């Protein structure tokens, strides 16, 4: 397949296949490479009726010296295990998870974009309950798989500021629900408010906390980060927020830049205290936010078409590590083929 590496969108493209293994009778079977992109599951499979479905997202990069590396797959493995615990699922071990990711990339090395194109390979590990189930119960059988696809920027214009809308009429998760789990249903819950936001001209929405509707929770696709004039990197602390691997990585880099990293509740009324605001996650890394519309109020950050200096520096620093252009001081990269 001939691909225009410099103009890839963020969408699924077919590759050589995926890696899969199944859990039954209390143990995991071997990892298998599969070329068929369709799953055959029972019509009463638990994942279809009771939502036992969780996933992860991470990336592989081609470095300047033509190595292929995964970014922090162990962190994604641990997060899948936490999600699985919340949904009463059987998660693969960290070793199995990483081995599956490496095997999936190795099978599709020609789909890892060249260095310098700004593109990468996106990995989607998926875990679903497969036991036929009519009564409400946890499945005793599971399928774990890793699919891969080459991708460009999540947003068409890449690292460019956008405007966000605070959505108070809908919650992404319940106060004591599954917000910290990367469950498929959490994303289904965000679809309608996302559609409504786009109809109003906003490519991204910001959810408030589900209990009081007074605090920042997270964006529809990613975590909230804010930079103050006092050199603070602030991100919400909440039991209903997904623990972002990207946010965690940025916090480490922010500390090395002498920013004061603060994880605490952020009141919606205090959004005017920030100099820069961004949405951060695996797909986009950082999406700068030019303005947040909150009821009749509009909070603006910097220039409309120019990302702020601190977020720009953090974005470049993380990308430099991921693409092997800066030293991997924290052991975040796992080399495919040599791990």
Coordinates of C-alpha atoms in Angstrom, one line a residue:
X1 CA 0.0 0.0 0.0
X2 CA 1.4 3.4 -1.0
X3 CA 0.7 5.9 1.7
X4 CA 1.1 9.7 1.8
X5 CA 2.9 9.8 5.1
X6 CA 2.8 13.6 5.4
X7 CA -1.0 13.8 4.9
X8 CA -2.4 10.9 7.0
X9 CA -5.6 11.5 8.9
X10 CA -6.4 10.0 12.3
X11 CA -8.4 7.1 11.0
X12 CA -8.2 3.3 10.6
X13 CA -6.2 2.0 7.7
X14 CA -5.9 -1.7 7.0
X15 CA -2.5 -3.4 7.8
X16 CA -1.0 -6.9 7.7
X17 CA -3.1 -8.0 10.7
X18 CA -3.4 -7.9 14.5
X19 CA -2.3 -10.0 17.5
X20 CA -4.8 -11.8 19.6
X21 CA -5.1 -14.2 22.6
X22 CA -8.0 -15.7 24.5
X23 CA -8.7 -16.4 28.2
X24 CA -10.6 -19.5 29.1
X25 CA -10.6 -22.1 31.9
X26 CA -8.6 -19.8 34.1
X27 CA -5.7 -19.2 31.8
X28 CA -4.5 -17.2 28.8
X29 CA -3.7 -19.0 25.6
X30 CA -0.8 -18.1 23.3
X31 CA -0.4 -14.9 21.3
X32 CA -1.5 -15.4 17.7
X33 CA -1.1 -13.3 14.6
X34 CA -4.4 -12.9 12.8
X35 CA -5.0 -11.5 9.3
X36 CA -8.8 -11.6 9.4
X37 CA -10.0 -8.1 10.6
X38 CA -13.4 -9.5 11.8
X39 CA -14.1 -11.2 15.1
X40 CA -16.6 -14.0 15.4
X41 CA -18.3 -13.8 18.8
X42 CA -21.5 -15.2 20.2
X43 CA -24.7 -13.1 19.9
X44 CA -25.0 -13.3 23.7
X45 CA -21.4 -12.2 24.4
X46 CA -21.1 -10.3 27.6
X47 CA -19.4 -7.3 26.0
X48 CA -22.4 -6.8 23.7
X49 CA -25.0 -6.9 26.4
X50 CA -23.4 -5.8 29.6
X51 CA -20.5 -3.7 28.4
X52 CA -17.4 -5.6 29.6
X53 CA -15.2 -3.8 27.1
X54 CA -12.1 -1.7 27.8
X55 CA -9.3 -0.5 25.6
X56 CA -6.0 1.4 25.6
X57 CA -4.2 3.7 23.2
X58 CA -0.5 4.1 22.7
X59 CA 1.9 4.8 19.9
X60 CA 5.0 3.5 18.1
X61 CA 7.5 5.9 16.5
X62 CA 10.3 5.6 14.0
X63 CA 13.4 7.4 15.3
X64 CA 16.0 9.4 13.3
X65 CA 18.4 6.4 13.3
X66 CA 15.5 4.2 12.0
X67 CA 14.7 2.4 15.2
X68 CA 11.1 1.6 16.0
X69 CA 10.1 2.3 19.6
X70 CA 7.0 2.1 21.8
X71 CA 6.2 4.9 24.2
X72 CA 5.5 3.7 27.8
X73 CA 3.6 0.5 27.1
X74 CA 4.0 -0.7 30.7
X75 CA 2.0 2.3 31.8
X76 CA -0.8 1.4 29.5
X77 CA -0.7 -2.2 30.7
X78 CA -1.1 -1.1 34.3
X79 CA -4.0 1.2 33.4
X80 CA -5.7 -1.7 31.5
X81 CA -5.3 -3.8 34.7
X82 CA -6.9 -1.0 36.8
X83 CA -9.8 -0.7 34.3
X84 CA -10.3 -4.5 34.3
X85 CA -10.4 -4.6 38.1
X86 CA -13.3 -2.0 38.0
X87 CA -15.2 -4.0 35.4
X88 CA -14.5 -7.4 37.0
X89 CA -12.5 -8.5 34.0
X90 CA -9.4 -10.7 33.6
X91 CA -6.5 -8.5 32.3
X92 CA -3.3 -9.7 30.6
X93 CA -0.2 -9.3 32.6
X94 CA 2.2 -6.4 31.9
X95 CA 4.6 -8.8 30.2
X96 CA 1.8 -10.3 27.9
X97 CA 0.5 -6.8 27.1
X98 CA 3.9 -5.5 26.1
X99 CA 4.7 -8.7 24.2
X100 CA 1.5 -8.4 22.2
X101 CA 2.2 -4.7 21.4
X102 CA 5.7 -5.6 20.2
X103 CA 4.4 -8.5 18.1
X104 CA 1.7 -6.4 16.5
X105 CA 4.2 -3.7 15.5
X106 CA 6.7 -6.2 14.3
X107 CA 4.1 -7.7 12.0
X108 CA 3.4 -4.3 10.5
X109 CA 6.8 -2.6 10.5
X110 CA 6.3 -1.2 7.0
X111 CA 3.3 0.8 8.4
X112 CA 5.4 2.7 10.9
X113 CA 5.7 6.1 9.3
X114 CA 9.2 7.5 8.5
X115 CA 10.9 9.9 10.9
X116 CA 10.2 13.5 10.1
X117 CA 6.7 13.1 8.7
X118 CA 5.0 13.9 12.0
X119 CA 3.1 10.7 11.7
X120 CA 3.2 7.6 14.0
X121 CA 1.7 4.2 14.5
X122 CA -1.3 4.0 16.8
X123 CA -1.9 0.9 18.8
X124 CA -5.3 0.0 20.2
X125 CA -5.2 -2.9 22.7
X126 CA -8.7 -4.2 23.4
X127 CA -10.1 -6.5 26.0
X128 CA -13.7 -7.8 25.8
X129 CA -15.8 -10.3 27.7
X130 CA -16.9 -13.1 25.3
X131 CA -19.0 -15.6 27.4
X132 CA -22.6 -15.9 26.3
X133 CA -24.5 -14.2 29.0
X134 CA -28.2 -13.5 29.7
X135 CA -28.1 -13.0 33.4
X136 CA -26.0 -10.1 34.7
X137 CA -22.6 -11.5 35.6
X138 CA -18.9 -11.2 34.8
X139 CA -17.7 -13.2 31.9
X140 CA -15.4 -16.1 32.4
X141 CA -13.8 -15.9 28.9
X142 CA -12.1 -12.9 27.3
X143 CA -10.4 -11.9 24.1
X144 CA -7.4 -9.6 24.2
X145 CA -6.1 -8.1 21.0
X146 CA -3.8 -5.4 19.7
X147 CA -4.6 -3.7 16.4
X148 CA -2.4 -1.1 14.8
X149 CA -2.7 1.6 12.1
X150 CA -0.6 4.5 10.9
X151 CA -2.0 7.9 11.8
X152 CA -1.4 11.6 11.3
X153 CA -2.6 14.4 13.7
X154 CA -5.8 13.8 15.6
X155 CA -7.0 17.2 14.5
X156 CA -6.6 18.2 10.9
X157 CA -4.7 21.4 11.6
X158 CA -2.4 19.6 14.1
X159 CA -0.9 21.7 17.0
X160 CA -3.2 24.7 16.6
X161 CA -5.4 26.4 19.1
X162 CA -9.2 25.6 19.2
X163 CA -12.2 26.8 21.2
X164 CA -13.9 24.6 23.8
X165 CA -17.4 24.6 25.2
X166 CA -18.2 23.7 28.9
X167 CA -21.0 21.2 28.7
X168 CA -23.1 21.3 31.9
X169 CA -26.2 19.4 30.7
X170 CA -24.3 16.1 30.3
X171 CA -21.9 14.1 32.5
X172 CA -19.2 11.8 31.2
X173 CA -19.2 9.6 34.3
X174 CA -21.0 9.3 37.6
X175 CA -19.4 10.5 40.9
X176 CA -18.6 7.0 42.0
X177 CA -18.8 5.4 38.6
X178 CA -16.2 4.2 36.0
X179 CA -14.6 7.6 35.1
X180 CA -11.1 6.3 35.9
X181 CA -11.6 3.2 33.8
X182 CA -10.9 3.3 30.1
X183 CA -14.3 1.6 29.4
X184 CA -15.9 1.7 26.0
X185 CA -19.2 3.0 27.6
X186 CA -17.5 6.1 28.9
X187 CA -16.8 7.2 25.3
X188 CA -20.3 6.3 24.2
X189 CA -21.5 8.7 27.0
X190 CA -19.5 11.5 25.5
X191 CA -20.8 11.1 21.9
X192 CA -24.0 13.1 22.1
X193 CA -22.6 16.1 24.0
X194 CA -19.7 16.0 21.5
X195 CA -22.1 16.1 18.5
X196 CA -24.0 19.0 20.1
X197 CA -20.8 20.9 20.7
X198 CA -19.7 20.5 17.1
X199 CA -23.1 21.7 15.9
X200 CA -22.4 24.9 17.8
X201 CA -18.9 25.2 16.3
X202 CA -16.8 23.8 19.0
X203 CA -14.4 20.9 18.1
X204 CA -13.9 20.0 21.8
X205 CA -16.0 20.1 24.9
X206 CA -15.1 20.3 28.6
X207 CA -17.0 18.3 31.2
X208 CA -17.7 19.6 34.7
X209 CA -17.5 17.4 37.7
X210 CA -20.5 15.1 37.8
X211 CA -21.3 15.8 41.5
X212 CA -21.5 19.6 41.8
X213 CA -21.0 20.9 38.2
X214 CA -18.6 23.5 39.7
X215 CA -15.2 22.0 38.9
X216 CA -13.2 21.1 35.8
X217 CA -13.3 17.4 35.1
X218 CA -11.8 16.7 31.7
X219 CA -12.3 17.3 28.0
X220 CA -14.3 14.9 25.9
X221 CA -11.2 13.2 24.6
X222 CA -8.4 14.1 27.0
X223 CA -7.2 15.6 30.3
X224 CA -7.2 19.3 31.2
X225 CA -3.9 21.1 31.8
X226 CA -3.5 24.8 32.6
X227 CA -0.4 27.0 32.9
X228 CA -0.5 30.1 35.2
X229 CA 1.5 33.3 35.1
X230 CA 3.2 32.1 38.3
X231 CA 4.8 29.1 36.5
X232 CA 2.3 26.5 37.7
X233 CA 1.2 23.4 35.8
X234 CA -2.2 22.6 37.1
X235 CA -4.4 19.6 36.3
X236 CA -7.6 18.4 38.1
X237 CA -7.6 15.8 40.8
X238 CA -10.8 13.8 40.6
X239 CA -11.9 10.2 41.0
X240 CA -13.9 10.4 37.7
X241 CA -11.0 11.4 35.5
X242 CA -9.0 9.0 33.4
X243 CA -5.3 8.9 34.5
X244 CA -3.6 10.0 31.3
X245 CA -0.2 8.5 30.5
X246 CA 0.5 11.7 28.4
X247 CA -0.4 14.0 31.3
X248 CA 1.8 12.0 33.6
X249 CA 4.7 12.3 31.2
X250 CA 4.1 16.0 30.7
X251 CA 4.1 16.5 34.5
X252 CA 7.6 14.9 34.6
X253 CA 8.9 17.2 31.9
X254 CA 7.2 20.2 33.5
X255 CA 9.0 19.6 36.7
X256 CA 12.3 19.5 34.8
X257 CA 11.4 22.9 33.4
X258 CA 11.0 24.2 36.9
X259 CA 7.2 24.5 36.7
X260 CA 5.3 23.8 39.9
X261 CA 3.1 20.8 39.2
X262 CA -0.2 20.9 41.1
X263 CA -2.9 18.2 41.0
X264 CA -6.0 19.7 42.7
X265 CA -9.6 20.5 42.0
X266 CA -10.0 23.5 39.6
X267 CA -13.1 25.6 39.9
X268 CA -14.8 26.6 36.6
X269 CA -15.0 30.1 37.9
X270 CA -11.2 30.2 38.2
X271 CA -10.5 29.5 34.5
X272 CA -9.5 33.1 34.1
X273 CA -6.4 32.5 36.2
X274 CA -4.6 30.6 33.5
X275 CA -2.3 32.0 30.9
X276 CA -2.4 28.8 28.7
X277 CA -4.8 25.9 28.6
X278 CA -4.5 22.6 26.8
X279 CA -6.1 19.2 26.3
X280 CA -3.6 16.4 26.5
X281 CA -3.8 12.7 25.5
X282 CA -2.1 10.0 23.4
X283 CA -3.9 10.9 20.1
X284 CA -3.2 14.7 19.9
X285 CA -0.4 14.9 22.6
X286 CA -1.5 18.5 23.4
X287 CA -4.3 20.5 21.8
X288 CA -3.9 24.2 22.8
X289 CA -7.2 25.9 23.8
X290 CA -7.6 29.5 22.7
X291 CA -10.9 30.0 24.4
X292 CA -13.4 28.3 26.8
X293 CA -17.0 29.2 26.6
X294 CA -18.7 28.8 30.0
X295 CA -22.3 30.0 30.0
X296 CA -22.2 33.7 29.2
X297 CA -18.5 33.9 30.0
X298 CA -15.6 33.4 27.6
X299 CA -12.1 32.8 28.9
X300 CA -9.4 33.5 26.3
X301 CA -5.8 32.3 26.3
X302 CA -3.2 33.9 24.1
X303 CA -3.5 34.5 20.4
X304 CA -6.1 32.8 18.3
X305 CA -3.7 31.0 15.9
X306 CA -0.6 30.7 18.0
X307 CA 0.0 28.1 20.8
X308 CA 1.3 29.5 24.1
X309 CA 5.1 29.3 24.8
X310 CA 5.0 26.8 27.7
X311 CA 2.6 24.3 26.0
X312 CA 4.7 24.6 22.8
X313 CA 7.8 23.8 24.8
X314 CA 6.2 20.9 26.5
X315 CA 4.8 19.5 23.3
X316 CA 8.2 19.7 21.5
X317 CA 10.0 18.2 24.5
X318 CA 7.7 15.1 24.7
X319 CA 7.7 14.6 20.9
X320 CA 11.5 14.8 20.9
X321 CA 11.7 11.9 23.4
X322 CA 9.1 9.9 21.5
X323 CA 10.9 10.3 18.2
X324 CA 14.3 9.6 19.7
X325 CA 15.5 13.2 19.1
X326 CA 16.2 13.8 22.8
X327 CA 17.7 11.5 25.5
X328 CA 15.2 9.0 27.1
X329 CA 16.2 9.8 30.6
X330 CA 13.2 8.1 32.2
X331 CA 13.3 4.8 30.3
X332 CA 10.0 5.5 28.5
X333 CA 10.9 3.9 25.2
X334 CA 10.7 0.2 24.5
X335 CA 12.6 -0.8 21.4
X336 CA 10.7 -3.2 19.2
X337 CA 12.7 -6.3 18.5
X338 CA 15.2 -5.7 21.4
X339 CA 12.8 -5.6 24.4

